mmCIF file with all atom_site columns, C-alpha atoms in Angstrom:
data_model
loop_
_atom_site.group_PDB
_atom_site.id
_atom_site.type_symbol
_atom_site.label_atom_id
_atom_site.label_alt_id
_atom_site.label_comp_id
_atom_site.label_asym_id
_atom_site.label_entity_id
_atom_site.label_seq_id
_atom_site.pdbx_PDB_ins_code
_atom_site.Cartn_x
_atom_site.Cartn_y
_atom_site.Cartn_z
_atom_site.occupancy
_atom_site.B_iso_or_equiv
_atom_site.pdbx_formal_charge
_atom_site.auth_seq_id
_atom_site.auth_comp_id
_atom_site.auth_asym_id
_atom_site.auth_atom_id
_atom_site.pdbx_PDB_model_num
ATOM 1   C CA . UNK A 1 1   ? 9.939   -6.986  12.396  1.00 35.00 ? 1   UNK A CA 1
ATOM 2   C CA . UNK A 1 2   ? 7.182   -7.193  15.047  1.00 34.00 ? 2   UNK A CA 1
ATOM 3   C CA . UNK A 1 3   ? 4.591   -9.817  14.368  1.00 31.00 ? 3   UNK A CA 1
ATOM 4   C CA . UNK A 1 4   ? 1.508   -8.081  15.819  1.00 30.00 ? 4   UNK A CA 1
ATOM 5   C CA . UNK A 1 5   ? 0.638   -4.391  15.943  1.00 30.00 ? 5   UNK A CA 1
ATOM 6   C CA . UNK A 1 6   ? -2.177  -2.934  18.054  1.00 27.00 ? 6   UNK A CA 1
ATOM 7   C CA . UNK A 1 7   ? -4.058  0.349   17.924  1.00 28.00 ? 7   UNK A CA 1
ATOM 8   C CA . UNK A 1 8   ? -6.943  1.877   19.837  1.00 28.00 ? 8   UNK A CA 1
ATOM 9   C CA . UNK A 1 9   ? -9.696  1.741   17.239  1.00 28.00 ? 9   UNK A CA 1
ATOM 10  C CA . UNK A 1 10  ? -10.256 0.108   13.929  1.00 28.00 ? 10  UNK A CA 1
ATOM 11  C CA . UNK A 1 11  ? -9.008  0.419   10.418  1.00 30.00 ? 11  UNK A CA 1
ATOM 12  C CA . UNK A 1 12  ? -8.803  -1.671  7.305   1.00 32.00 ? 12  UNK A CA 1
ATOM 13  C CA . UNK A 1 13  ? -10.004 -1.946  3.775   1.00 33.00 ? 13  UNK A CA 1
ATOM 14  C CA . UNK A 1 14  ? -9.141  -3.068  0.335   1.00 36.00 ? 14  UNK A CA 1
ATOM 15  C CA . UNK A 1 15  ? -9.298  -1.748  -3.188  1.00 34.00 ? 15  UNK A CA 1
ATOM 16  C CA . UNK A 1 16  ? -12.184 -2.480  -5.487  1.00 33.00 ? 16  UNK A CA 1
ATOM 17  C CA . UNK A 1 17  ? -12.823 -5.622  -7.521  1.00 29.00 ? 17  UNK A CA 1
ATOM 18  C CA . UNK A 1 18  ? -11.585 -8.346  -5.224  1.00 30.00 ? 18  UNK A CA 1
ATOM 19  C CA . UNK A 1 19  ? -14.503 -9.763  -3.301  1.00 29.00 ? 19  UNK A CA 1
ATOM 20  C CA . UNK A 1 20  ? -18.160 -10.583 -3.806  1.00 28.00 ? 20  UNK A CA 1
ATOM 21  C CA . UNK A 1 21  ? -20.407 -7.748  -2.642  1.00 31.00 ? 21  UNK A CA 1
ATOM 22  C CA . UNK A 1 22  ? -22.998 -8.348  0.066   1.00 32.00 ? 22  UNK A CA 1
ATOM 23  C CA . UNK A 1 23  ? -25.959 -6.613  1.650   1.00 30.00 ? 23  UNK A CA 1
ATOM 24  C CA . UNK A 1 24  ? -25.237 -4.408  4.654   1.00 32.00 ? 24  UNK A CA 1
ATOM 25  C CA . UNK A 1 25  ? -27.227 -2.769  7.407   1.00 34.00 ? 25  UNK A CA 1
ATOM 26  C CA . UNK A 1 26  ? -25.882 0.760   6.849   1.00 37.00 ? 26  UNK A CA 1
ATOM 27  C CA . UNK A 1 27  ? -24.611 2.780   3.883   1.00 41.00 ? 27  UNK A CA 1
ATOM 28  C CA . UNK A 1 28  ? -20.817 2.993   3.397   1.00 46.00 ? 28  UNK A CA 1
ATOM 29  C CA . UNK A 1 29  ? -18.309 5.587   4.572   1.00 47.00 ? 29  UNK A CA 1
ATOM 30  C CA . UNK A 1 30  ? -20.305 6.849   7.576   1.00 52.00 ? 30  UNK A CA 1
ATOM 31  C CA . UNK A 1 31  ? -19.238 4.514   10.368  1.00 63.00 ? 31  UNK A CA 1
ATOM 32  C CA . UNK A 1 32  ? -15.903 3.797   12.021  1.00 71.00 ? 32  UNK A CA 1
ATOM 33  C CA . UNK A 1 33  ? -15.772 0.813   14.399  1.00 74.00 ? 33  UNK A CA 1
ATOM 34  C CA . UNK A 1 34  ? -15.134 1.815   18.025  1.00 73.00 ? 34  UNK A CA 1
ATOM 35  C CA . UNK A 1 35  ? -13.127 -1.256  18.989  1.00 73.00 ? 35  UNK A CA 1
ATOM 36  C CA . UNK A 1 36  ? -9.451  -2.145  18.692  1.00 67.00 ? 36  UNK A CA 1
ATOM 37  C CA . UNK A 1 37  ? -8.001  -3.436  15.453  1.00 68.00 ? 37  UNK A CA 1
ATOM 38  C CA . UNK A 1 38  ? -5.188  -5.968  15.428  1.00 71.00 ? 38  UNK A CA 1
ATOM 39  C CA . UNK A 1 39  ? -2.899  -6.309  12.403  1.00 69.00 ? 39  UNK A CA 1
ATOM 40  C CA . UNK A 1 40  ? -0.712  -9.378  12.235  1.00 71.00 ? 40  UNK A CA 1
ATOM 41  C CA . UNK A 1 41  ? 2.180   -9.200  9.772   1.00 76.00 ? 41  UNK A CA 1
ATOM 42  C CA . UNK A 1 42  ? 2.129   -12.564 8.021   1.00 81.00 ? 42  UNK A CA 1
ATOM 43  C CA . UNK A 1 43  ? 5.036   -11.986 5.615   1.00 84.00 ? 43  UNK A CA 1
ATOM 44  C CA . UNK A 1 44  ? 7.286   -9.172  4.384   1.00 85.00 ? 44  UNK A CA 1
ATOM 45  C CA . UNK A 1 45  ? 9.368   -10.094 1.353   1.00 91.00 ? 45  UNK A CA 1
ATOM 46  C CA . UNK A 1 46  ? 11.265  -8.275  -1.360  1.00 95.00 ? 46  UNK A CA 1
ATOM 47  C CA . UNK A 1 47  ? 14.422  -6.455  -2.345  1.00 96.00 ? 47  UNK A CA 1
ATOM 48  C CA . UNK A 1 48  ? 12.845  -3.119  -1.361  1.00 95.00 ? 48  UNK A CA 1
ATOM 49  C CA . UNK A 1 49  ? 12.070  -4.152  2.203   1.00 92.00 ? 49  UNK A CA 1
ATOM 50  C CA . UNK A 1 50  ? 14.884  -6.266  3.686   1.00 91.00 ? 50  UNK A CA 1
ATOM 51  C CA . UNK A 1 51  ? 14.307  -7.674  7.163   1.00 87.00 ? 51  UNK A CA 1
ATOM 52  C CA . UNK A 1 52  ? 13.816  -4.925  9.721   1.00 86.00 ? 52  UNK A CA 1
ATOM 53  C CA . UNK A 1 53  ? 13.289  -2.093  7.215   1.00 89.00 ? 53  UNK A CA 1
ATOM 54  C CA . UNK A 1 54  ? 9.470   -2.027  6.997   1.00 85.00 ? 54  UNK A CA 1
ATOM 55  C CA . UNK A 1 55  ? 6.888   -1.470  9.731   1.00 81.00 ? 55  UNK A CA 1
ATOM 56  C CA . UNK A 1 56  ? 3.096   -1.203  9.967   1.00 78.00 ? 56  UNK A CA 1
ATOM 57  C CA . UNK A 1 57  ? 1.046   1.015   12.301  1.00 78.00 ? 57  UNK A CA 1
ATOM 58  C CA . UNK A 1 58  ? -2.653  1.821   12.636  1.00 73.00 ? 58  UNK A CA 1
ATOM 59  C CA . UNK A 1 59  ? -3.783  5.438   12.933  1.00 75.00 ? 59  UNK A CA 1
ATOM 60  C CA . UNK A 1 60  ? -5.410  6.604   16.211  1.00 72.00 ? 60  UNK A CA 1
ATOM 61  C CA . UNK A 1 61  ? -8.554  7.806   14.412  1.00 69.00 ? 61  UNK A CA 1
ATOM 62  C CA . UNK A 1 62  ? -9.247  4.389   12.874  1.00 64.00 ? 62  UNK A CA 1
ATOM 63  C CA . UNK A 1 63  ? -9.288  5.643   9.290   1.00 68.00 ? 63  UNK A CA 1
ATOM 64  C CA . UNK A 1 64  ? -5.907  4.478   7.929   1.00 77.00 ? 64  UNK A CA 1
ATOM 65  C CA . UNK A 1 65  ? -2.753  2.503   8.480   1.00 79.00 ? 65  UNK A CA 1
ATOM 66  C CA . UNK A 1 66  ? 0.785   3.283   7.386   1.00 84.00 ? 66  UNK A CA 1
ATOM 67  C CA . UNK A 1 67  ? 3.605   1.169   6.036   1.00 85.00 ? 67  UNK A CA 1
ATOM 68  C CA . UNK A 1 68  ? 6.986   2.740   6.732   1.00 86.00 ? 68  UNK A CA 1
ATOM 69  C CA . UNK A 1 69  ? 10.110  1.884   4.695   1.00 90.00 ? 69  UNK A CA 1
ATOM 70  C CA . UNK A 1 70  ? 13.726  2.796   5.418   1.00 90.00 ? 70  UNK A CA 1
ATOM 71  C CA . UNK A 1 71  ? 15.652  1.050   2.612   1.00 92.00 ? 71  UNK A CA 1
ATOM 72  C CA . UNK A 1 72  ? 13.468  1.178   -0.516  1.00 95.00 ? 72  UNK A CA 1
ATOM 73  C CA . UNK A 1 73  ? 15.686  2.427   -3.374  1.00 96.00 ? 73  UNK A CA 1
ATOM 74  C CA . UNK A 1 74  ? 15.847  1.625   -7.101  1.00 98.00 ? 74  UNK A CA 1
ATOM 75  C CA . UNK A 1 75  ? 18.667  3.070   -9.221  1.00 98.00 ? 75  UNK A CA 1
ATOM 76  C CA . UNK A 1 76  ? 20.606  2.842   -12.473 1.00 98.00 ? 76  UNK A CA 1
ATOM 77  C CA . UNK A 1 77  ? 23.925  4.289   -13.576 1.00 97.00 ? 77  UNK A CA 1
ATOM 78  C CA . UNK A 1 78  ? 27.162  5.005   -11.778 1.00 96.00 ? 78  UNK A CA 1
ATOM 79  C CA . UNK A 1 79  ? 27.552  2.914   -8.607  1.00 95.00 ? 79  UNK A CA 1
ATOM 80  C CA . UNK A 1 80  ? 24.403  0.866   -9.207  1.00 97.00 ? 80  UNK A CA 1
ATOM 81  C CA . UNK A 1 81  ? 24.319  -2.914  -9.499  1.00 96.00 ? 81  UNK A CA 1
ATOM 82  C CA . UNK A 1 82  ? 22.622  -4.461  -12.558 1.00 95.00 ? 82  UNK A CA 1
ATOM 83  C CA . UNK A 1 83  ? 19.717  -5.657  -10.372 1.00 96.00 ? 83  UNK A CA 1
ATOM 84  C CA . UNK A 1 84  ? 19.193  -2.290  -8.646  1.00 98.00 ? 84  UNK A CA 1
ATOM 85  C CA . UNK A 1 85  ? 16.955  -0.895  -11.408 1.00 98.00 ? 85  UNK A CA 1
ATOM 86  C CA . UNK A 1 86  ? 13.945  -2.648  -9.865  1.00 98.00 ? 86  UNK A CA 1
ATOM 87  C CA . UNK A 1 87  ? 12.981  -3.061  -6.214  1.00 98.00 ? 87  UNK A CA 1
ATOM 88  C CA . UNK A 1 88  ? 9.789   -4.526  -4.824  1.00 97.00 ? 88  UNK A CA 1
ATOM 89  C CA . UNK A 1 89  ? 8.064   -5.324  -1.555  1.00 94.00 ? 89  UNK A CA 1
ATOM 90  C CA . UNK A 1 90  ? 5.275   -7.811  -0.876  1.00 93.00 ? 90  UNK A CA 1
ATOM 91  C CA . UNK A 1 91  ? 3.438   -7.271  2.374   1.00 85.00 ? 91  UNK A CA 1
ATOM 92  C CA . UNK A 1 92  ? 0.815   -9.724  3.616   1.00 87.00 ? 92  UNK A CA 1
ATOM 93  C CA . UNK A 1 93  ? -1.300  -8.560  6.551   1.00 79.00 ? 93  UNK A CA 1
ATOM 94  C CA . UNK A 1 94  ? -3.900  -10.403 8.589   1.00 80.00 ? 94  UNK A CA 1
ATOM 95  C CA . UNK A 1 95  ? -6.396  -7.748  9.649   1.00 75.00 ? 95  UNK A CA 1
ATOM 96  C CA . UNK A 1 96  ? -8.595  -8.701  12.592  1.00 76.00 ? 96  UNK A CA 1
ATOM 97  C CA . UNK A 1 97  ? -11.739 -6.629  12.086  1.00 76.00 ? 97  UNK A CA 1
ATOM 98  C CA . UNK A 1 98  ? -14.117 -5.900  14.992  1.00 79.00 ? 98  UNK A CA 1
ATOM 99  C CA . UNK A 1 99  ? -17.149 -8.127  15.000  1.00 81.00 ? 99  UNK A CA 1
ATOM 100 C CA . UNK A 1 100 ? -20.015 -6.820  12.918  1.00 84.00 ? 100 UNK A CA 1
ATOM 101 C CA . UNK A 1 101 ? -17.977 -4.705  10.510  1.00 81.00 ? 101 UNK A CA 1
ATOM 102 C CA . UNK A 1 102 ? -16.779 -5.008  6.924   1.00 76.00 ? 102 UNK A CA 1
ATOM 103 C CA . UNK A 1 103 ? -14.063 -2.956  5.242   1.00 75.00 ? 103 UNK A CA 1
ATOM 104 C CA . UNK A 1 104 ? -12.864 -1.668  1.854   1.00 73.00 ? 104 UNK A CA 1
ATOM 105 C CA . UNK A 1 105 ? -9.878  0.405   0.719   1.00 75.00 ? 105 UNK A CA 1
ATOM 106 C CA . UNK A 1 106 ? -10.881 3.841   -0.455  1.00 76.00 ? 106 UNK A CA 1
ATOM 107 C CA . UNK A 1 107 ? -7.464  5.260   -1.383  1.00 83.00 ? 107 UNK A CA 1
ATOM 108 C CA . UNK A 1 108 ? -3.721  4.787   -0.942  1.00 86.00 ? 108 UNK A CA 1
ATOM 109 C CA . UNK A 1 109 ? -1.075  7.534   -0.726  1.00 89.00 ? 109 UNK A CA 1
ATOM 110 C CA . UNK A 1 110 ? 2.573   6.940   -1.667  1.00 92.00 ? 110 UNK A CA 1
ATOM 111 C CA . UNK A 1 111 ? 5.479   9.339   -1.476  1.00 91.00 ? 111 UNK A CA 1
ATOM 112 C CA . UNK A 1 112 ? 9.251   9.448   -1.772  1.00 94.00 ? 112 UNK A CA 1
ATOM 113 C CA . UNK A 1 113 ? 12.064  11.164  -3.642  1.00 94.00 ? 113 UNK A CA 1
ATOM 114 C CA . UNK A 1 114 ? 13.392  10.826  -7.182  1.00 97.00 ? 114 UNK A CA 1
ATOM 115 C CA . UNK A 1 115 ? 16.434  12.063  -9.061  1.00 97.00 ? 115 UNK A CA 1
ATOM 116 C CA . UNK A 1 116 ? 16.146  11.286  -12.757 1.00 98.00 ? 116 UNK A CA 1
ATOM 117 C CA . UNK A 1 117 ? 18.773  12.343  -15.271 1.00 98.00 ? 117 UNK A CA 1
ATOM 118 C CA . UNK A 1 118 ? 17.627  13.642  -18.686 1.00 98.00 ? 118 UNK A CA 1
ATOM 119 C CA . UNK A 1 119 ? 16.528  10.704  -20.842 1.00 98.00 ? 119 UNK A CA 1
ATOM 120 C CA . UNK A 1 120 ? 15.699  8.404   -17.911 1.00 98.00 ? 120 UNK A CA 1
ATOM 121 C CA . UNK A 1 121 ? 12.312  7.507   -16.417 1.00 98.00 ? 121 UNK A CA 1
ATOM 122 C CA . UNK A 1 122 ? 10.812  5.685   -13.453 1.00 98.00 ? 122 UNK A CA 1
ATOM 123 C CA . UNK A 1 123 ? 7.620   3.916   -12.398 1.00 98.00 ? 123 UNK A CA 1
ATOM 124 C CA . UNK A 1 124 ? 5.877   3.356   -9.087  1.00 96.00 ? 124 UNK A CA 1
ATOM 125 C CA . UNK A 1 125 ? 3.452   0.432   -9.251  1.00 95.00 ? 125 UNK A CA 1
ATOM 126 C CA . UNK A 1 126 ? 1.178   -1.205  -6.704  1.00 90.00 ? 126 UNK A CA 1
ATOM 127 C CA . UNK A 1 127 ? -1.304  -4.075  -6.656  1.00 86.00 ? 127 UNK A CA 1
ATOM 128 C CA . UNK A 1 128 ? -3.829  -5.137  -4.041  1.00 82.00 ? 128 UNK A CA 1
ATOM 129 C CA . UNK A 1 129 ? -5.745  -8.349  -3.437  1.00 80.00 ? 129 UNK A CA 1
ATOM 130 C CA . UNK A 1 130 ? -7.277  -10.531 -0.758  1.00 76.00 ? 130 UNK A CA 1
ATOM 131 C CA . UNK A 1 131 ? -5.958  -14.006 -0.089  1.00 78.00 ? 131 UNK A CA 1
ATOM 132 C CA . UNK A 1 132 ? -7.750  -16.610 -2.173  1.00 73.00 ? 132 UNK A CA 1
ATOM 133 C CA . UNK A 1 133 ? -8.933  -14.131 -4.797  1.00 67.00 ? 133 UNK A CA 1
ATOM 134 C CA . UNK A 1 134 ? -7.675  -14.397 -8.366  1.00 65.00 ? 134 UNK A CA 1
ATOM 135 C CA . UNK A 1 135 ? -8.503  -10.817 -9.339  1.00 65.00 ? 135 UNK A CA 1
ATOM 136 C CA . UNK A 1 136 ? -5.924  -8.122  -8.582  1.00 73.00 ? 136 UNK A CA 1
ATOM 137 C CA . UNK A 1 137 ? -6.308  -4.355  -8.691  1.00 77.00 ? 137 UNK A CA 1
ATOM 138 C CA . UNK A 1 138 ? -3.211  -2.589  -10.077 1.00 83.00 ? 138 UNK A CA 1
ATOM 139 C CA . UNK A 1 139 ? -2.220  1.067   -10.411 1.00 87.00 ? 139 UNK A CA 1
ATOM 140 C CA . UNK A 1 140 ? 0.986   2.661   -11.713 1.00 93.00 ? 140 UNK A CA 1
ATOM 141 C CA . UNK A 1 141 ? 2.500   6.149   -11.989 1.00 96.00 ? 141 UNK A CA 1
ATOM 142 C CA . UNK A 1 142 ? 5.276   7.225   -14.362 1.00 97.00 ? 142 UNK A CA 1
ATOM 143 C CA . UNK A 1 143 ? 7.935   9.920   -14.026 1.00 98.00 ? 143 UNK A CA 1
ATOM 144 C CA . UNK A 1 144 ? 10.374  11.258  -16.642 1.00 97.00 ? 144 UNK A CA 1
ATOM 145 C CA . UNK A 1 145 ? 13.730  13.014  -16.360 1.00 92.00 ? 145 UNK A CA 1
ATOM 146 C CA . UNK A 1 146 ? 15.012  15.505  -15.850 1.00 96.00 ? 146 UNK A CA 1
ATOM 147 C CA . UNK A 1 147 ? 13.419  15.306  -12.377 1.00 97.00 ? 147 UNK A CA 1
ATOM 148 C CA . UNK A 1 148 ? 14.875  16.089  -8.952  1.00 97.00 ? 148 UNK A CA 1
ATOM 149 C CA . UNK A 1 149 ? 12.223  16.445  -6.269  1.00 95.00 ? 149 UNK A CA 1
ATOM 150 C CA . UNK A 1 150 ? 9.897   14.754  -3.815  1.00 93.00 ? 150 UNK A CA 1
ATOM 151 C CA . UNK A 1 151 ? 7.057   12.799  -5.365  1.00 94.00 ? 151 UNK A CA 1
ATOM 152 C CA . UNK A 1 152 ? 3.613   11.834  -4.118  1.00 92.00 ? 152 UNK A CA 1
ATOM 153 C CA . UNK A 1 153 ? 0.848   9.883   -5.814  1.00 91.00 ? 153 UNK A CA 1
ATOM 154 C CA . UNK A 1 154 ? -2.578  8.574   -4.831  1.00 88.00 ? 154 UNK A CA 1
ATOM 155 C CA . UNK A 1 155 ? -4.385  5.441   -5.953  1.00 85.00 ? 155 UNK A CA 1
ATOM 156 C CA . UNK A 1 156 ? -8.089  6.120   -5.478  1.00 80.00 ? 156 UNK A CA 1
ATOM 157 C CA . UNK A 1 157 ? -10.934 3.688   -5.989  1.00 67.00 ? 157 UNK A CA 1
ATOM 158 C CA . UNK A 1 158 ? -14.154 4.789   -7.640  1.00 59.00 ? 158 UNK A CA 1
ATOM 159 C CA . UNK A 1 159 ? -16.650 4.814   -4.778  1.00 46.00 ? 159 UNK A CA 1
ATOM 160 C CA . UNK A 1 160 ? -19.221 3.192   -7.046  1.00 42.00 ? 160 UNK A CA 1
ATOM 161 C CA . UNK A 1 161 ? -16.948 0.199   -7.616  1.00 47.00 ? 161 UNK A CA 1
ATOM 162 C CA . UNK A 1 162 ? -15.641 -0.395  -4.096  1.00 53.00 ? 162 UNK A CA 1
ATOM 163 C CA . UNK A 1 163 ? -16.272 -3.998  -3.091  1.00 55.00 ? 163 UNK A CA 1
ATOM 164 C CA . UNK A 1 164 ? -16.438 -4.980  0.550   1.00 68.00 ? 164 UNK A CA 1
ATOM 165 C CA . UNK A 1 165 ? -14.897 -7.861  2.458   1.00 70.00 ? 165 UNK A CA 1
ATOM 166 C CA . UNK A 1 166 ? -17.243 -10.671 3.462   1.00 69.00 ? 166 UNK A CA 1
ATOM 167 C CA . UNK A 1 167 ? -18.700 -10.376 6.935   1.00 77.00 ? 167 UNK A CA 1
ATOM 168 C CA . UNK A 1 168 ? -17.246 -12.783 9.456   1.00 76.00 ? 168 UNK A CA 1
ATOM 169 C CA . UNK A 1 169 ? -14.318 -13.970 7.316   1.00 76.00 ? 169 UNK A CA 1
ATOM 170 C CA . UNK A 1 170 ? -10.598 -13.479 7.988   1.00 76.00 ? 170 UNK A CA 1
ATOM 171 C CA . UNK A 1 171 ? -8.618  -12.829 4.802   1.00 76.00 ? 171 UNK A CA 1
ATOM 172 C CA . UNK A 1 172 ? -5.008  -11.758 4.325   1.00 82.00 ? 172 UNK A CA 1
ATOM 173 C CA . UNK A 1 173 ? -4.672  -8.332  2.729   1.00 80.00 ? 173 UNK A CA 1
ATOM 174 C CA . UNK A 1 174 ? -1.783  -8.407  0.236   1.00 85.00 ? 174 UNK A CA 1
ATOM 175 C CA . UNK A 1 175 ? 0.061   -5.298  -0.945  1.00 85.00 ? 175 UNK A CA 1
ATOM 176 C CA . UNK A 1 176 ? 2.675   -5.559  -3.686  1.00 92.00 ? 176 UNK A CA 1
ATOM 177 C CA . UNK A 1 177 ? 4.662   -2.413  -4.510  1.00 93.00 ? 177 UNK A CA 1
ATOM 178 C CA . UNK A 1 178 ? 7.426   -1.837  -7.039  1.00 97.00 ? 178 UNK A CA 1
ATOM 179 C CA . UNK A 1 179 ? 9.880   0.907   -7.947  1.00 98.00 ? 179 UNK A CA 1
ATOM 180 C CA . UNK A 1 180 ? 11.556  0.715   -11.363 1.00 98.00 ? 180 UNK A CA 1
ATOM 181 C CA . UNK A 1 181 ? 14.103  3.088   -12.917 1.00 98.00 ? 181 UNK A CA 1
ATOM 182 C CA . UNK A 1 182 ? 14.843  2.937   -16.649 1.00 98.00 ? 182 UNK A CA 1
ATOM 183 C CA . UNK A 1 183 ? 18.121  4.378   -17.930 1.00 98.00 ? 183 UNK A CA 1
ATOM 184 C CA . UNK A 1 184 ? 16.758  5.209   -21.371 1.00 98.00 ? 184 UNK A CA 1
ATOM 185 C CA . UNK A 1 185 ? 19.161  7.534   -23.168 1.00 97.00 ? 185 UNK A CA 1
ATOM 186 C CA . UNK A 1 186 ? 20.634  8.976   -19.966 1.00 97.00 ? 186 UNK A CA 1
ATOM 187 C CA . UNK A 1 187 ? 24.346  9.058   -19.164 1.00 96.00 ? 187 UNK A CA 1
ATOM 188 C CA . UNK A 1 188 ? 24.902  5.953   -17.005 1.00 97.00 ? 188 UNK A CA 1
ATOM 189 C CA . UNK A 1 189 ? 28.696  6.170   -17.055 1.00 96.00 ? 189 UNK A CA 1
ATOM 190 C CA . UNK A 1 190 ? 29.019  9.276   -14.905 1.00 96.00 ? 190 UNK A CA 1
ATOM 191 C CA . UNK A 1 191 ? 25.476  9.853   -13.633 1.00 97.00 ? 191 UNK A CA 1
ATOM 192 C CA . UNK A 1 192 ? 22.986  7.980   -11.439 1.00 98.00 ? 192 UNK A CA 1
ATOM 193 C CA . UNK A 1 193 ? 19.208  8.064   -11.607 1.00 98.00 ? 193 UNK A CA 1
ATOM 194 C CA . UNK A 1 194 ? 17.232  6.788   -8.633  1.00 98.00 ? 194 UNK A CA 1
ATOM 195 C CA . UNK A 1 195 ? 13.809  6.638   -6.993  1.00 97.00 ? 195 UNK A CA 1
ATOM 196 C CA . UNK A 1 196 ? 13.096  6.002   -3.331  1.00 95.00 ? 196 UNK A CA 1
ATOM 197 C CA . UNK A 1 197 ? 10.048  5.296   -1.257  1.00 92.00 ? 197 UNK A CA 1
ATOM 198 C CA . UNK A 1 198 ? 11.497  7.173   1.715   1.00 71.00 ? 198 UNK A CA 1
ATOM 199 C CA . UNK A 1 199 ? 12.167  10.704  2.976   1.00 40.00 ? 199 UNK A CA 1
ATOM 200 C CA . UNK A 1 200 ? 15.108  12.873  4.026   1.00 38.00 ? 200 UNK A CA 1
ATOM 201 C CA . UNK A 1 201 ? 15.232  11.126  7.395   1.00 37.00 ? 201 UNK A CA 1
ATOM 202 C CA . UNK A 1 202 ? 15.125  7.733   5.715   1.00 39.00 ? 202 UNK A CA 1
ATOM 203 C CA . UNK A 1 203 ? 11.585  7.077   6.848   1.00 45.00 ? 203 UNK A CA 1
ATOM 204 C CA . UNK A 1 204 ? 8.534   7.351   4.608   1.00 54.00 ? 204 UNK A CA 1
ATOM 205 C CA . UNK A 1 205 ? 4.960   6.361   5.236   1.00 67.00 ? 205 UNK A CA 1
ATOM 206 C CA . UNK A 1 206 ? 2.607   4.809   2.742   1.00 78.00 ? 206 UNK A CA 1
ATOM 207 C CA . UNK A 1 207 ? -0.941  5.422   3.965   1.00 81.00 ? 207 UNK A CA 1
ATOM 208 C CA . UNK A 1 208 ? -3.906  3.175   3.215   1.00 81.00 ? 208 UNK A CA 1
ATOM 209 C CA . UNK A 1 209 ? -7.259  4.870   3.855   1.00 82.00 ? 209 UNK A CA 1
ATOM 210 C CA . UNK A 1 210 ? -10.164 2.680   4.898   1.00 78.00 ? 210 UNK A CA 1
ATOM 211 C CA . UNK A 1 211 ? -13.904 2.745   4.548   1.00 78.00 ? 211 UNK A CA 1
ATOM 212 C CA . UNK A 1 212 ? -16.220 0.817   6.885   1.00 80.00 ? 212 UNK A CA 1
ATOM 213 C CA . UNK A 1 213 ? -19.777 -0.301  7.245   1.00 79.00 ? 213 UNK A CA 1
ATOM 214 C CA . UNK A 1 214 ? -21.739 -2.476  9.584   1.00 84.00 ? 214 UNK A CA 1
ATOM 215 C CA . UNK A 1 215 ? -22.771 -6.016  8.746   1.00 83.00 ? 215 UNK A CA 1
ATOM 216 C CA . UNK A 1 216 ? -26.415 -7.064  9.043   1.00 81.00 ? 216 UNK A CA 1
ATOM 217 C CA . UNK A 1 217 ? -27.461 -8.249  12.473  1.00 76.00 ? 217 UNK A CA 1
ATOM 218 C CA . UNK A 1 218 ? -28.004 -11.985 12.680  1.00 68.00 ? 218 UNK A CA 1
ATOM 219 C CA . UNK A 1 219 ? -31.526 -12.972 13.594  1.00 61.00 ? 219 UNK A CA 1
#
């Protein structure tokens, strides 16, 4: 997987409740930095994102980045291994923010496909935190069978509780995602239940939407 990804413009942000809030020169959500953002992929680990199956890109309009998976599948039942019921991916990104700006995550969109037999269920779970911070923000979404369709969910932070990254500090942004399929009372002898974070072409994007504001000018 490439180590550094570039984009013309800036993006980045993290969910609420991870960093100490500070005073800023402008109100939030009304400014997007004009300069380039650089995202360095520090680590990508997990059964849901084997080497070479996850990629990160920054949007041209500087308001989001996407994480794309091509082999993120959890399953139970016929043809599944005992460990396949749960898959996870831990992504650690170093986000180089343009000087004079701070960022926060406003919302995150996930999507994929699920086939759940009657009696089975599944869960998509995600957590977010900055390096060096003990507090983690977690969100989860549950699905029940029978289900056979695309799925899409959004984790959205309360604007009133968004906490911004410290000005002038470089912190790794950590994203932990998990897919879990529970057999429940479903027929696991002849049937398979599964959940993917992908699409029909084997390529799905998870989008992280950012909010920005300017840091106070140093005197």
